[in-house]
Amino acid sequence: MRIKSSAKLIILGLMSAALASCSGDPQLREISDSPVKIGAPYTVRGATYVPADDPAYDAVGYASWYGGAHEGRATARGEPFHKSAITGAHRTLPLPSYVEVTALETGRTILLRINDRGPYAHGREIDVSRAAAVELGLVQRGHGTVDLALVD
C-alpha cells in the first residue's frame, strides 16, 4: 500500500525540520537545503548512466546495503556518508530524491533519501545504508527484493 502524496509531503517536511533542528553542523544544513541536481551522464566500468527526473519511476529490483567501510566518505552529493542515516544510492535518480522502499520479503516500508550514486553490481537496483537495511529487515541476509517508488 502506497503512502498518499499529501502524507509523503508532511513526512518529508517533518524529516527536514527534524534534521535541521538536530544538526549543529551548518554545513550539513547547507548541503541538505541545496537544490536538486540531475547530473550529467557518466560511465562506470564501461556502462553509461544518464541521470533523469522520472516522476513516474516505480521499479521492483534487488537491494543490498553498505555501511562501515564508507562511513564519513563523501557521497555523490558531497556530503559525508553515515551508515546510521536512512539514505541510499541509485544510478540515475536526481540527487537528492526521496523514494518509498518496500522490502517484499518482510513487507516493511520506509521513506529513504537518495544522496549517492550506485550500485554498480549487476542486477541491483539500489544500495541502502545500514540503518535503512535494519528498518527494512535486510541486514541479516545482506540483500533482498524491494519495490521502489519516487515520491512526488
mmCIF file with all atom_site columns, N, CA, C and O in Angstrom, residues 48-79:
data_model
loop_
_atom_site.group_PDB
_atom_site.id
_atom_site.type_symbol
_atom_site.label_atom_id
_atom_site.label_alt_id
_atom_site.label_comp_id
_atom_site.label_asym_id
_atom_site.label_entity_id
_atom_site.label_seq_id
_atom_site.pdbx_PDB_ins_code
_atom_site.Cartn_x
_atom_site.Cartn_y
_atom_site.Cartn_z
_atom_site.occupancy
_atom_site.B_iso_or_equiv
_atom_site.pdbx_formal_charge
_atom_site.auth_seq_id
_atom_site.auth_comp_id
_atom_site.auth_asym_id
_atom_site.auth_atom_id
_atom_site.pdbx_PDB_model_num
ATOM 1   N N  . THR A 1 48 ? 27.326 3.362  -19.390 1.00 0.00 ? 48 THR A N  1
ATOM 2   C CA . THR A 1 48 ? 26.983 4.773  -19.266 1.00 0.00 ? 48 THR A CA 1
ATOM 3   C C  . THR A 1 48 ? 25.605 4.908  -18.635 1.00 0.00 ? 48 THR A C  1
ATOM 4   O O  . THR A 1 48 ? 24.657 4.223  -19.019 1.00 0.00 ? 48 THR A O  1
ATOM 5   N N  . TYR A 1 49 ? 25.512 5.786  -17.646 1.00 0.00 ? 49 TYR A N  1
ATOM 6   C CA . TYR A 1 49 ? 24.269 6.048  -16.933 1.00 0.00 ? 49 TYR A CA 1
ATOM 7   C C  . TYR A 1 49 ? 23.851 7.484  -17.187 1.00 0.00 ? 49 TYR A C  1
ATOM 8   O O  . TYR A 1 49 ? 24.693 8.385  -17.169 1.00 0.00 ? 49 TYR A O  1
ATOM 9   N N  . VAL A 1 50 ? 22.566 7.699  -17.420 1.00 0.00 ? 50 VAL A N  1
ATOM 10  C CA . VAL A 1 50 ? 22.052 9.029  -17.729 1.00 0.00 ? 50 VAL A CA 1
ATOM 11  C C  . VAL A 1 50 ? 21.038 9.420  -16.648 1.00 0.00 ? 50 VAL A C  1
ATOM 12  O O  . VAL A 1 50 ? 19.888 8.964  -16.676 1.00 0.00 ? 50 VAL A O  1
ATOM 13  N N  . PRO A 1 51 ? 21.463 10.245 -15.694 1.00 0.00 ? 51 PRO A N  1
ATOM 14  C CA . PRO A 1 51 ? 20.532 10.691 -14.661 1.00 0.00 ? 51 PRO A CA 1
ATOM 15  C C  . PRO A 1 51 ? 19.356 11.441 -15.280 1.00 0.00 ? 51 PRO A C  1
ATOM 16  O O  . PRO A 1 51 ? 19.511 12.181 -16.258 1.00 0.00 ? 51 PRO A O  1
ATOM 17  N N  . ALA A 1 52 ? 18.175 11.225 -14.720 1.00 0.00 ? 52 ALA A N  1
ATOM 18  C CA . ALA A 1 52 ? 16.969 11.864 -15.247 1.00 0.00 ? 52 ALA A CA 1
ATOM 19  C C  . ALA A 1 52 ? 15.927 11.990 -14.152 1.00 0.00 ? 52 ALA A C  1
ATOM 20  O O  . ALA A 1 52 ? 15.894 11.193 -13.210 1.00 0.00 ? 52 ALA A O  1
ATOM 21  N N  . ASP A 1 53 ? 15.083 12.994 -14.273 1.00 0.00 ? 53 ASP A N  1
ATOM 22  C CA . ASP A 1 53 ? 13.950 13.151 -13.375 1.00 0.00 ? 53 ASP A CA 1
ATOM 23  C C  . ASP A 1 53 ? 12.792 12.384 -13.988 1.00 0.00 ? 53 ASP A C  1
ATOM 24  O O  . ASP A 1 53 ? 12.304 12.740 -15.049 1.00 0.00 ? 53 ASP A O  1
ATOM 25  N N  . ASP A 1 54 ? 12.390 11.316 -13.363 1.00 0.00 ? 54 ASP A N  1
ATOM 26  C CA . ASP A 1 54 ? 11.315 10.467 -13.870 1.00 0.00 ? 54 ASP A CA 1
ATOM 27  C C  . ASP A 1 54 ? 10.226 10.386 -12.804 1.00 0.00 ? 54 ASP A C  1
ATOM 28  O O  . ASP A 1 54 ? 10.249 9.500  -11.947 1.00 0.00 ? 54 ASP A O  1
ATOM 29  N N  . PRO A 1 55 ? 9.252  11.326 -12.813 1.00 0.00 ? 55 PRO A N  1
ATOM 30  C CA . PRO A 1 55 ? 8.217  11.366 -11.782 1.00 0.00 ? 55 PRO A CA 1
ATOM 31  C C  . PRO A 1 55 ? 7.424  10.060 -11.667 1.00 0.00 ? 55 PRO A C  1
ATOM 32  O O  . PRO A 1 55 ? 6.877  9.764  -10.615 1.00 0.00 ? 55 PRO A O  1
ATOM 33  N N  . ALA A 1 56 ? 7.372  9.269  -12.719 1.00 0.00 ? 56 ALA A N  1
ATOM 34  C CA . ALA A 1 56 ? 6.608  8.019  -12.700 1.00 0.00 ? 56 ALA A CA 1
ATOM 35  C C  . ALA A 1 56 ? 7.481  6.826  -12.294 1.00 0.00 ? 56 ALA A C  1
ATOM 36  O O  . ALA A 1 56 ? 7.026  5.681  -12.380 1.00 0.00 ? 56 ALA A O  1
ATOM 37  N N  . TYR A 1 57 ? 8.717  7.074  -11.841 1.00 0.00 ? 57 TYR A N  1
ATOM 38  C CA . TYR A 1 57 ? 9.626  5.977  -11.515 1.00 0.00 ? 57 TYR A CA 1
ATOM 39  C C  . TYR A 1 57 ? 9.017  5.058  -10.464 1.00 0.00 ? 57 TYR A C  1
ATOM 40  O O  . TYR A 1 57 ? 8.637  5.480  -9.375  1.00 0.00 ? 57 TYR A O  1
ATOM 41  N N  . ASP A 1 58 ? 8.923  3.799  -10.802 1.00 0.00 ? 58 ASP A N  1
ATOM 42  C CA . ASP A 1 58 ? 8.432  2.748  -9.903  1.00 0.00 ? 58 ASP A CA 1
ATOM 43  C C  . ASP A 1 58 ? 9.065  1.463  -10.402 1.00 0.00 ? 58 ASP A C  1
ATOM 44  O O  . ASP A 1 58 ? 8.876  1.090  -11.556 1.00 0.00 ? 58 ASP A O  1
ATOM 45  N N  . ALA A 1 59 ? 9.858  0.810  -9.568  1.00 0.00 ? 59 ALA A N  1
ATOM 46  C CA . ALA A 1 59 ? 10.584 -0.375 -10.023 1.00 0.00 ? 59 ALA A CA 1
ATOM 47  C C  . ALA A 1 59 ? 10.649 -1.425 -8.926  1.00 0.00 ? 59 ALA A C  1
ATOM 48  O O  . ALA A 1 59 ? 10.643 -1.104 -7.736  1.00 0.00 ? 59 ALA A O  1
ATOM 49  N N  . VAL A 1 60 ? 10.713 -2.655 -9.343  1.00 0.00 ? 60 VAL A N  1
ATOM 50  C CA . VAL A 1 60 ? 10.982 -3.761 -8.435  1.00 0.00 ? 60 VAL A CA 1
ATOM 51  C C  . VAL A 1 60 ? 12.378 -4.252 -8.783  1.00 0.00 ? 60 VAL A C  1
ATOM 52  O O  . VAL A 1 60 ? 12.703 -4.445 -9.956  1.00 0.00 ? 60 VAL A O  1
ATOM 53  N N  . GLY A 1 61 ? 13.218 -4.402 -7.770  1.00 0.00 ? 61 GLY A N  1
ATOM 54  C CA . GLY A 1 61 ? 14.580 -4.825 -8.032  1.00 0.00 ? 61 GLY A CA 1
ATOM 55  C C  . GLY A 1 61 ? 15.254 -5.325 -6.783  1.00 0.00 ? 61 GLY A C  1
ATOM 56  O O  . GLY A 1 61 ? 14.642 -5.458 -5.724  1.00 0.00 ? 61 GLY A O  1
ATOM 57  N N  . TYR A 1 62 ? 16.532 -5.557 -6.915  1.00 0.00 ? 62 TYR A N  1
ATOM 58  C CA . TYR A 1 62 ? 17.324 -6.123 -5.847  1.00 0.00 ? 62 TYR A CA 1
ATOM 59  C C  . TYR A 1 62 ? 18.019 -4.997 -5.083  1.00 0.00 ? 62 TYR A C  1
ATOM 60  O O  . TYR A 1 62 ? 18.556 -4.063 -5.684  1.00 0.00 ? 62 TYR A O  1
ATOM 61  N N  . ALA A 1 63 ? 18.007 -5.087 -3.756  1.00 0.00 ? 63 ALA A N  1
ATOM 62  C CA . ALA A 1 63 ? 18.678 -4.107 -2.904  1.00 0.00 ? 63 ALA A CA 1
ATOM 63  C C  . ALA A 1 63 ? 19.751 -4.796 -2.080  1.00 0.00 ? 63 ALA A C  1
ATOM 64  O O  . ALA A 1 63 ? 19.607 -5.949 -1.693  1.00 0.00 ? 63 ALA A O  1
ATOM 65  N N  . SER A 1 64 ? 20.830 -4.072 -1.821  1.00 0.00 ? 64 SER A N  1
ATOM 66  C CA . SER A 1 64 ? 21.850 -4.518 -0.886  1.00 0.00 ? 64 SER A CA 1
ATOM 67  C C  . SER A 1 64 ? 22.162 -3.325 0.008   1.00 0.00 ? 64 SER A C  1
ATOM 68  O O  . SER A 1 64 ? 21.650 -2.237 -0.220  1.00 0.00 ? 64 SER A O  1
ATOM 69  N N  . TRP A 1 65 ? 22.997 -3.523 1.018   1.00 0.00 ? 65 TRP A N  1
ATOM 70  C CA . TRP A 1 65 ? 23.303 -2.402 1.903   1.00 0.00 ? 65 TRP A CA 1
ATOM 71  C C  . TRP A 1 65 ? 24.808 -2.221 2.058   1.00 0.00 ? 65 TRP A C  1
ATOM 72  O O  . TRP A 1 65 ? 25.579 -3.129 1.815   1.00 0.00 ? 65 TRP A O  1
ATOM 73  N N  . TYR A 1 66 ? 25.153 -0.989 2.423   1.00 0.00 ? 66 TYR A N  1
ATOM 74  C CA . TYR A 1 66 ? 26.563 -0.666 2.655   1.00 0.00 ? 66 TYR A CA 1
ATOM 75  C C  . TYR A 1 66 ? 26.680 0.118  3.949   1.00 0.00 ? 66 TYR A C  1
ATOM 76  O O  . TYR A 1 66 ? 25.723 0.725  4.396   1.00 0.00 ? 66 TYR A O  1
ATOM 77  N N  . GLY A 1 67 ? 27.848 0.034  4.569   1.00 0.00 ? 67 GLY A N  1
ATOM 78  C CA . GLY A 1 67 ? 27.964 0.654  5.882   1.00 0.00 ? 67 GLY A CA 1
ATOM 79  C C  . GLY A 1 67 ? 29.353 1.087  6.246   1.00 0.00 ? 67 GLY A C  1
ATOM 80  O O  . GLY A 1 67 ? 29.927 1.976  5.633   1.00 0.00 ? 67 GLY A O  1
ATOM 81  N N  . GLY A 1 68 ? 29.936 0.418  7.248   1.00 0.00 ? 68 GLY A N  1
ATOM 82  C CA . GLY A 1 68 ? 31.167 0.831  7.917   1.00 0.00 ? 68 GLY A CA 1
ATOM 83  C C  . GLY A 1 68 ? 32.309 1.305  7.061   1.00 0.00 ? 68 GLY A C  1
ATOM 84  O O  . GLY A 1 68 ? 32.919 2.321  7.359   1.00 0.00 ? 68 GLY A O  1
ATOM 85  N N  . ALA A 1 69 ? 32.620 0.592  6.001   1.00 0.00 ? 69 ALA A N  1
ATOM 86  C CA . ALA A 1 69 ? 33.777 0.956  5.180   1.00 0.00 ? 69 ALA A CA 1
ATOM 87  C C  . ALA A 1 69 ? 33.593 2.310  4.495   1.00 0.00 ? 69 ALA A C  1
ATOM 88  O O  . ALA A 1 69 ? 34.564 2.959  4.127   1.00 0.00 ? 69 ALA A O  1
ATOM 89  N N  . HIS A 1 70 ? 32.360 2.749  4.358   1.00 0.00 ? 70 HIS A N  1
ATOM 90  C CA . HIS A 1 70 ? 32.077 4.017  3.673   1.00 0.00 ? 70 HIS A CA 1
ATOM 91  C C  . HIS A 1 70 ? 31.841 5.170  4.645   1.00 0.00 ? 70 HIS A C  1
ATOM 92  O O  . HIS A 1 70 ? 31.681 6.313  4.212   1.00 0.00 ? 70 HIS A O  1
ATOM 93  N N  . GLU A 1 71 ? 31.785 4.890  5.932   1.00 0.00 ? 71 GLU A N  1
ATOM 94  C CA . GLU A 1 71 ? 31.470 5.903  6.937   1.00 0.00 ? 71 GLU A CA 1
ATOM 95  C C  . GLU A 1 71 ? 32.355 7.133  6.785   1.00 0.00 ? 71 GLU A C  1
ATOM 96  O O  . GLU A 1 71 ? 33.587 7.030  6.744   1.00 0.00 ? 71 GLU A O  1
ATOM 97  N N  . GLY A 1 72 ? 31.725 8.300  6.667   1.00 0.00 ? 72 GLY A N  1
ATOM 98  C CA . GLY A 1 72 ? 32.437 9.567  6.567   1.00 0.00 ? 72 GLY A CA 1
ATOM 99  C C  . GLY A 1 72 ? 32.910 9.945  5.176   1.00 0.00 ? 72 GLY A C  1
ATOM 100 O O  . GLY A 1 72 ? 33.266 11.091 4.931   1.00 0.00 ? 72 GLY A O  1
ATOM 101 N N  . ARG A 1 73 ? 32.931 8.999  4.252   1.00 0.00 ? 73 ARG A N  1
ATOM 102 C CA . ARG A 1 73 ? 33.350 9.317  2.878   1.00 0.00 ? 73 ARG A CA 1
ATOM 103 C C  . ARG A 1 73 ? 32.300 10.176 2.194   1.00 0.00 ? 73 ARG A C  1
ATOM 104 O O  . ARG A 1 73 ? 31.113 10.071 2.483   1.00 0.00 ? 73 ARG A O  1
ATOM 105 N N  . ALA A 1 74 ? 32.732 10.984 1.253   1.00 0.00 ? 74 ALA A N  1
ATOM 106 C CA . ALA A 1 74 ? 31.808 11.864 0.535   1.00 0.00 ? 74 ALA A CA 1
ATOM 107 C C  . ALA A 1 74 ? 30.898 11.057 -0.387  1.00 0.00 ? 74 ALA A C  1
ATOM 108 O O  . ALA A 1 74 ? 31.349 10.164 -1.109  1.00 0.00 ? 74 ALA A O  1
ATOM 109 N N  . THR A 1 75 ? 29.620 11.387 -0.352  1.00 0.00 ? 75 THR A N  1
ATOM 110 C CA . THR A 1 75 ? 28.659 10.811 -1.292  1.00 0.00 ? 75 THR A CA 1
ATOM 111 C C  . THR A 1 75 ? 28.738 11.589 -2.595  1.00 0.00 ? 75 THR A C  1
ATOM 112 O O  . THR A 1 75 ? 29.455 12.587 -2.692  1.00 0.00 ? 75 THR A O  1
ATOM 113 N N  . ALA A 1 76 ? 27.964 11.183 -3.574  1.00 0.00 ? 76 ALA A N  1
ATOM 114 C CA . ALA A 1 76 ? 27.932 11.897 -4.850  1.00 0.00 ? 76 ALA A CA 1
ATOM 115 C C  . ALA A 1 76 ? 27.404 13.323 -4.677  1.00 0.00 ? 76 ALA A C  1
ATOM 116 O O  . ALA A 1 76 ? 27.702 14.191 -5.478  1.00 0.00 ? 76 ALA A O  1
ATOM 117 N N  . ARG A 1 77 ? 26.663 13.578 -3.616  1.00 0.00 ? 77 ARG A N  1
ATOM 118 C CA . ARG A 1 77 ? 26.187 14.938 -3.321  1.00 0.00 ? 77 ARG A CA 1
ATOM 119 C C  . ARG A 1 77 ? 27.237 15.753 -2.589  1.00 0.00 ? 77 ARG A C  1
ATOM 120 O O  . ARG A 1 77 ? 27.032 16.930 -2.315  1.00 0.00 ? 77 ARG A O  1
ATOM 121 N N  . GLY A 1 78 ? 28.339 15.120 -2.181  1.00 0.00 ? 78 GLY A N  1
ATOM 122 C CA . GLY A 1 78 ? 29.394 15.845 -1.490  1.00 0.00 ? 78 GLY A CA 1
ATOM 123 C C  . GLY A 1 78 ? 29.230 15.872 0.020   1.00 0.00 ? 78 GLY A C  1
ATOM 124 O O  . GLY A 1 78 ? 30.044 16.464 0.718   1.00 0.00 ? 78 GLY A O  1
ATOM 125 N N  . GLU A 1 79 ? 28.205 15.246 0.531   1.00 0.00 ? 79 GLU A N  1
ATOM 126 C CA . GLU A 1 79 ? 28.003 15.191 1.975   1.00 0.00 ? 79 GLU A CA 1
ATOM 127 C C  . GLU A 1 79 ? 28.576 13.888 2.520   1.00 0.00 ? 79 GLU A C  1
ATOM 128 O O  . GLU A 1 79 ? 28.704 12.912 1.779   1.00 0.00 ? 79 GLU A O  1
#
